[in-house]
XYZ file of C-alpha atoms in Angstrom:
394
model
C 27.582 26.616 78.110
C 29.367 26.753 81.623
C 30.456 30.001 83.064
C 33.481 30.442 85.637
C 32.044 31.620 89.308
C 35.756 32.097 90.691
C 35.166 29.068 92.846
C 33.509 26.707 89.677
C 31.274 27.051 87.072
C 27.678 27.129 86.679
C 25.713 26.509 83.305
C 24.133 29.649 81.711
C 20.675 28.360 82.320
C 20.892 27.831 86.050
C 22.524 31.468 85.287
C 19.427 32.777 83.873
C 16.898 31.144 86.179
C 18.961 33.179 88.818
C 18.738 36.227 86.638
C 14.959 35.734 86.687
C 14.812 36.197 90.720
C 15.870 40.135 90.112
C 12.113 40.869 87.744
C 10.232 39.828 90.690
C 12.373 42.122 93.373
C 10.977 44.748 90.989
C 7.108 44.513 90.757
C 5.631 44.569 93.765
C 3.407 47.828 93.411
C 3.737 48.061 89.704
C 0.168 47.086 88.783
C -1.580 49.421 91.414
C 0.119 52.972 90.059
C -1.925 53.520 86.573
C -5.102 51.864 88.209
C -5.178 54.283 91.016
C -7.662 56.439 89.364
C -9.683 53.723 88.205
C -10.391 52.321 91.489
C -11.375 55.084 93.418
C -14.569 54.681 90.592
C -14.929 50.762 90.884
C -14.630 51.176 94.485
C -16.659 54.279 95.921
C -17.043 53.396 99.295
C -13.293 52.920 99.573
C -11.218 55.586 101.644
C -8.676 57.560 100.217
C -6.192 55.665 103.439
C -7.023 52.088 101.723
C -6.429 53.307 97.915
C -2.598 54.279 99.912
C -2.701 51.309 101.637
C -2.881 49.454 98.650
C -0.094 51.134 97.220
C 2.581 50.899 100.024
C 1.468 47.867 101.719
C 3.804 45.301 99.988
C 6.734 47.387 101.086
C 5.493 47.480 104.669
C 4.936 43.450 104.662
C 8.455 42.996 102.328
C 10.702 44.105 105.159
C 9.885 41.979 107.930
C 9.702 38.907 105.427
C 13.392 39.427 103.835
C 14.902 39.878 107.015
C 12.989 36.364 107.931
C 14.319 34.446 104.878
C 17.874 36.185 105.180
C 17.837 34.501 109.012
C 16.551 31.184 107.306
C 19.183 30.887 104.782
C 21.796 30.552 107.008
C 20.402 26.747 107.567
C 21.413 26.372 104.177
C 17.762 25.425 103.371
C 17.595 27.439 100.919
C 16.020 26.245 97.862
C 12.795 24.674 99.809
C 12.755 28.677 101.292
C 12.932 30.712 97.753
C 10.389 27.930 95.940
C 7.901 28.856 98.694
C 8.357 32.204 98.571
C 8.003 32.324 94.512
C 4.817 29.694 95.610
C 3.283 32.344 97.738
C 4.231 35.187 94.981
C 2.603 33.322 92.185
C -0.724 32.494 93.808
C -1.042 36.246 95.100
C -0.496 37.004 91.282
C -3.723 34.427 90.230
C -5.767 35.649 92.905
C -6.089 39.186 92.029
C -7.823 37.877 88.957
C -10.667 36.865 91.428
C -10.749 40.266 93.528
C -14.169 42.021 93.490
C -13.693 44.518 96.966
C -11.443 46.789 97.989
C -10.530 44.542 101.428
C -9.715 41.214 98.949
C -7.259 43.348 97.135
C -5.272 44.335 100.661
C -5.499 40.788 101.280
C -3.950 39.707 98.131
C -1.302 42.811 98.349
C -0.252 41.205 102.100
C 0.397 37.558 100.257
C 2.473 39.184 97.812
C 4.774 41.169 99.788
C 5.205 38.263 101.572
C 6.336 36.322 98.626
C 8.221 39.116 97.331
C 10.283 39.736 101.090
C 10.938 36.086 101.090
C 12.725 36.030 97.416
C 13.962 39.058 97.437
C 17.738 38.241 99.701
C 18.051 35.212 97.143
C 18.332 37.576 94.407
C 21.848 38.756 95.195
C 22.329 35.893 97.999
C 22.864 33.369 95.646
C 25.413 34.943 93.466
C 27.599 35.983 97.099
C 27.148 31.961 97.204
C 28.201 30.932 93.776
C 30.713 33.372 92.541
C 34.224 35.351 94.023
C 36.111 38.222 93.245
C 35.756 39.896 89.961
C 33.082 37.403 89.276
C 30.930 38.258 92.131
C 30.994 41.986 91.190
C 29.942 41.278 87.825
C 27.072 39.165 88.526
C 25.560 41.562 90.854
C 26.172 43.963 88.187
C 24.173 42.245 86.050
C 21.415 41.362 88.630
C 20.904 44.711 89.262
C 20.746 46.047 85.523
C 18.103 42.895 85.125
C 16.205 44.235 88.220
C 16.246 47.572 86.591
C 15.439 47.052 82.968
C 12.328 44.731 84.561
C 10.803 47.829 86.593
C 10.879 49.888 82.884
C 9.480 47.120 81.371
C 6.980 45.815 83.776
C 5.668 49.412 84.165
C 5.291 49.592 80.610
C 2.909 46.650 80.305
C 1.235 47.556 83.682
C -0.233 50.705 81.960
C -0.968 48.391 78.784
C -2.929 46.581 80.845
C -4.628 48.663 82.911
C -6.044 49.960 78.886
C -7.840 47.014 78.661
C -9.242 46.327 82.225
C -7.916 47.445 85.562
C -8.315 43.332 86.405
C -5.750 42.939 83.396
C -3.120 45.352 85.059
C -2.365 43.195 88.190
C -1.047 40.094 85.122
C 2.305 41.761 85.240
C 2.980 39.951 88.087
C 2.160 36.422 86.542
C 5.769 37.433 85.305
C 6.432 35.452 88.478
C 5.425 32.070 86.974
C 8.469 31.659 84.610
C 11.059 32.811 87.547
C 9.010 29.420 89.466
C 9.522 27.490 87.467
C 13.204 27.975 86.705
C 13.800 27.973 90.274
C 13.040 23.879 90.324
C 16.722 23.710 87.221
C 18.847 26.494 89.565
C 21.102 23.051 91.323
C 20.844 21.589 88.164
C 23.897 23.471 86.438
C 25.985 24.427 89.402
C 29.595 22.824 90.099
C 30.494 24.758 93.230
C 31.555 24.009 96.639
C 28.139 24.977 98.469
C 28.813 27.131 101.615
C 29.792 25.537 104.847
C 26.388 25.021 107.094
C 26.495 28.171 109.301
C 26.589 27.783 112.786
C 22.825 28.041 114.414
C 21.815 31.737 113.970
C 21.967 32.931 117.471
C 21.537 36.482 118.227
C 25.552 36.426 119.045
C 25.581 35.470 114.879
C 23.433 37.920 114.100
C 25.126 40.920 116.017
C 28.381 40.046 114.146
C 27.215 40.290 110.976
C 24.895 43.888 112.013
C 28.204 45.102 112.821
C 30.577 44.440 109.877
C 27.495 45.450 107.407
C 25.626 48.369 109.216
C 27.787 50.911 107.386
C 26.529 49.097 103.853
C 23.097 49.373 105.106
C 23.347 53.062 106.160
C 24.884 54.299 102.769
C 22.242 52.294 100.799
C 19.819 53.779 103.003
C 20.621 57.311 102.453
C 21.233 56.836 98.682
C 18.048 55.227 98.005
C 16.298 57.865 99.919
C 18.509 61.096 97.632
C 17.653 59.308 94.420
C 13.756 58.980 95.110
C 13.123 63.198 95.098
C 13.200 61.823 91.361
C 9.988 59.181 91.033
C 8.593 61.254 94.113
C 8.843 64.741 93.362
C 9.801 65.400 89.453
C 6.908 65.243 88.120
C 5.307 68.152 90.890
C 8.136 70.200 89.602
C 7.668 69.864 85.948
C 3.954 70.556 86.158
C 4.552 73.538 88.373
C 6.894 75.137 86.469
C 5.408 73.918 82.966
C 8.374 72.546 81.556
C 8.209 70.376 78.522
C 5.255 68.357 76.528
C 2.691 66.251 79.028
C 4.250 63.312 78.597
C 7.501 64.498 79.549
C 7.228 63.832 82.770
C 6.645 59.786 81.791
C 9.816 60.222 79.759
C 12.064 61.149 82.010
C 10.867 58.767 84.633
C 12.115 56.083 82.352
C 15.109 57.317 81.770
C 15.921 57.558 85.133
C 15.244 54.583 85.956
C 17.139 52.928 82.274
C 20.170 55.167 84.109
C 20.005 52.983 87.106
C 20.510 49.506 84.851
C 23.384 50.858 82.948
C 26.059 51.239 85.101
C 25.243 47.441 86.351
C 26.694 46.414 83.207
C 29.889 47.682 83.592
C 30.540 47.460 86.995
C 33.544 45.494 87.136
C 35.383 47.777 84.805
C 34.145 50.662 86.941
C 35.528 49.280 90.109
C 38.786 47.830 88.899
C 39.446 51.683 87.783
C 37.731 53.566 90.700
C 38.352 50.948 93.337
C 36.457 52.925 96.864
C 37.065 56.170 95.451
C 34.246 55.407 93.148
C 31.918 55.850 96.399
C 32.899 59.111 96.871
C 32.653 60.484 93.022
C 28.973 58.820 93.212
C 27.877 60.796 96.005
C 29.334 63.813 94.445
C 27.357 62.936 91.425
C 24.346 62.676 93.405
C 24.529 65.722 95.541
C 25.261 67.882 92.770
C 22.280 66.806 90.218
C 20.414 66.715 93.128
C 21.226 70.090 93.851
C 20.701 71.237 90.253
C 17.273 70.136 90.003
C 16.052 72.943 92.375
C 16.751 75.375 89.813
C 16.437 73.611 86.441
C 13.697 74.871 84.013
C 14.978 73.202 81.087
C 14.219 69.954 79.545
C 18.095 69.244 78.526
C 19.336 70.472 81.819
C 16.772 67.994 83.377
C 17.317 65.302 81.467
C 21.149 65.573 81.738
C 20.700 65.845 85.208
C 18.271 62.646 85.593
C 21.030 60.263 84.032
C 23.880 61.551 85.868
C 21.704 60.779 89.144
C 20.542 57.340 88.073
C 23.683 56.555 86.898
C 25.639 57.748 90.379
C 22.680 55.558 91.655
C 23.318 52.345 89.557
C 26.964 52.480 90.244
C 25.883 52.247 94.022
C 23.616 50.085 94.437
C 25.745 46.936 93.140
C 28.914 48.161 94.644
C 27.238 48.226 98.045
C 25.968 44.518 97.361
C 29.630 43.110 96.536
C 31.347 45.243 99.515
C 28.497 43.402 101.716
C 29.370 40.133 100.561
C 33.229 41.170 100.822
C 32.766 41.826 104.494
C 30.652 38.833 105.652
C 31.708 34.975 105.566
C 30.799 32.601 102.848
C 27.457 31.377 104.682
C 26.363 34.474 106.460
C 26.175 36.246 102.569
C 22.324 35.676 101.878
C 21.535 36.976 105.340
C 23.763 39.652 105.434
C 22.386 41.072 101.889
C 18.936 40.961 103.078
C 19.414 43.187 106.115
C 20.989 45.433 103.767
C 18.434 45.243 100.514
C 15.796 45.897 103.532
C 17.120 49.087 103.627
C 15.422 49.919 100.228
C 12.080 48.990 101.244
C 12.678 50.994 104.625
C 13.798 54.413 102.167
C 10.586 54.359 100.197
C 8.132 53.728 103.133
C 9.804 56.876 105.361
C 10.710 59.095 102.548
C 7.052 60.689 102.485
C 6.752 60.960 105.597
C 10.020 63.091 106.814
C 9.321 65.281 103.706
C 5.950 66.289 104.782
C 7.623 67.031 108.433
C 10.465 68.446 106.444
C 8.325 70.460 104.135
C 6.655 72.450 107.241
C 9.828 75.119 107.513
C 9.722 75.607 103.652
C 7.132 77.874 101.745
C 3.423 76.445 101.242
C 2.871 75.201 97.454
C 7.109 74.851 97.254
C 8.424 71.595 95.185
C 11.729 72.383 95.297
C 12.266 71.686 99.332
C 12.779 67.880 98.818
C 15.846 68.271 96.310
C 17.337 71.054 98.897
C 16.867 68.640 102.168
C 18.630 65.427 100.058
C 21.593 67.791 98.746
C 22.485 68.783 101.972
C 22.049 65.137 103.191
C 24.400 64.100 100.727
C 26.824 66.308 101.532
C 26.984 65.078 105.090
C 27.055 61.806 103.417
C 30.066 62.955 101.923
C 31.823 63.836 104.698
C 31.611 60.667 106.710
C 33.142 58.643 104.256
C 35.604 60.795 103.930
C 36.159 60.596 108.016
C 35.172 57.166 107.621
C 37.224 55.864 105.265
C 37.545 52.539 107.459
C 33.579 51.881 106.278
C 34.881 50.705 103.036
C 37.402 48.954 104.093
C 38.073 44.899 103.430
């Protein structure tokens, strides 16, 4: 079965093996979450600064290693770089079979950022590449609904897992085997005009591209950063204030993030109606369930609440891929999308730290303060795309 890209058509397996790149963007860090307890047991000696290490290391090592293969890809070497990466990610996956210390583990989390940070740009990179207009939108639509769905999923078996043996709960990311080796049948299906070889990427390149995408990279930024008082700080408030069973908390996690895929599903029909003005009703979205949430004590109002955010959030996130792609040329595209799905991996590692500087003019014990500070910082948000309306423009 061949599928129109706008520019040609590509078979629905080469399709799907593309697909497959989007589950591993999503499980770095997956396997370490319902272990944490466990290893502070297996490993006494280890410090509570190594059990966080372990945690937020792959993000730390992702960044540098997507903007790396985004400035790669413009040699049009592409393939050769996303097998190795997937390489790399697979035997970090086999290895933490084999880890018996706290120090091998670290070691093992390093390889797999790396991995992850170099496949990471070719998740969306490849469909800028392959597919135009309505297309395009679509496809990264659908990438990020499969990216998504995978982090529900994936976190689902992680815990499994972790039931059996905390060894078992690092598997998930042997998910990474099947996503290898469809990479080797991606070519295989694709009747396309392959981008023109880019120019060599000199820092002159690189500061033209910065400068037609920084906007992108600021708004995804700022949204990812809003959205994650959810996974961050939800579950403080719903213990403190006792609302709902003890596995609410769980619950609504999920949902939030099954919001998020949603919208990725639709997205074409969303723009087409919206067109930019759909950037500004998201961010309204956002800042007012964002808002809402520091006075919610009600499982429906929460819940409610959760999805719009999410789904604000999962109309964002692919919008801000396509306007990327919109803005750069044909072979700057994987580049360009990997300075701006850095910005992701840049949210979560600086989010805890401004809202424990943040938290310091709010009262001690308070879990409301984070939803507060990222209302407000939407509504700024709101106000420079309205002055800046040019940031959205073609």
């Amino acid at each position: 079965m061949k599928i129109k890209t706008g520019i040609g058509t590509i078979t629905l397996f080469s399709l799907i093996a593309i697909y497959s790149l989007s589950v591993v963007t999503s499980l770095p860090g997956l396997a370490i979450s319902p272990i944490l307890g466990d290893l502070q047991h297996i490993f006494k000696d280890a410090s509570d600064m190594k059990l966080q290490l372990l945690e937020s290391l792959p993000s730390f090592v992702i960044i540098p290693f997507i903007l790396l293969a985004g400035k790669l890809s413009i040699s049009n070497r592409k393939y050769e770089i996303l097998i190795a990466g997937l390489g790399i990610f697979v035997i970090s996956s086999l290895l933490y079979f084999t880890a018996h210390s706290m120090n091998m583990l670290l070691i093992y989390s390093v390889l797999l950022g790396i991995g992850a940070g170099i496949v990471i740009p070719f998740s969306t990179g490849l469909i800028a590449d392959f597919f135009q207009g309505d297309q395009r939108i679509r496809q990264l639509g659908i990438v990020s609904a499969v990216s998504n769905l995978s982090l529900v999923l994936a976190t689902l078996l992680a815990g499994f897992l972790a039931g059996i043996s905390w060894k078992y709960a690092f598997g998930v990311y042997c998910i990474s085997i099947i996503s290898f080796i469809l990479s080797f049948f991606i070519r295989k299906g694709i009747d396309v005009p392959l981008p023109a070889r880019a120019p060599k990427a000199t820092g002159e390149i690189q500061k033209s591209t910065l400068k037609k995408i920084w906007p992108m990279m600021f708004l995804y930024l700022t949204a990812t950063f809003i959205v994650l008082a959810i996974p961050f700080n939800l579950s403080l408030l719903i213990s403190k204030y006792h609302i709902g069973s003890s596995d609410y908390s769980g619950t609504i996690i999920s949902l939030f993030f099954l919001a998020i895929m949603v919208p990725g599903l639709f997205i074409k029909q969303i723009a087409n109606k919206w067109g930019d003005k759909i950037f500004f009703f998201s961010f309204i979205a956002l800042m007012g369930s964002i808002a809402i949430f520091a006075f919610a004590r009600h499982t429906t109002t929460l819940t409610l609440i959760t999805l719009i955010a999410g789904g604000a959030y999962g109309i964002l996130q692919p919008l801000i891929y396509d306007k990327t792609s919109v803005k750069t040329s044909h072979g700057e595209g994987t580049f360009a999308l990997s300075l701006v799905m850095s910005m992701n991996y840049l949210a979560i590692i600086i989010y805890p730290f401004i809202m424990k500087i943040a938290g310091v003019a709010f009262p001690s014990g308070s879990v409301i303060y984070p939803f507060i500070i990222n209302a407000l910082l939407c509504a700024g948000i709101l106000i420079l795309i309205y002055k800046k309306q040019q940031w959205l423009a073609d």
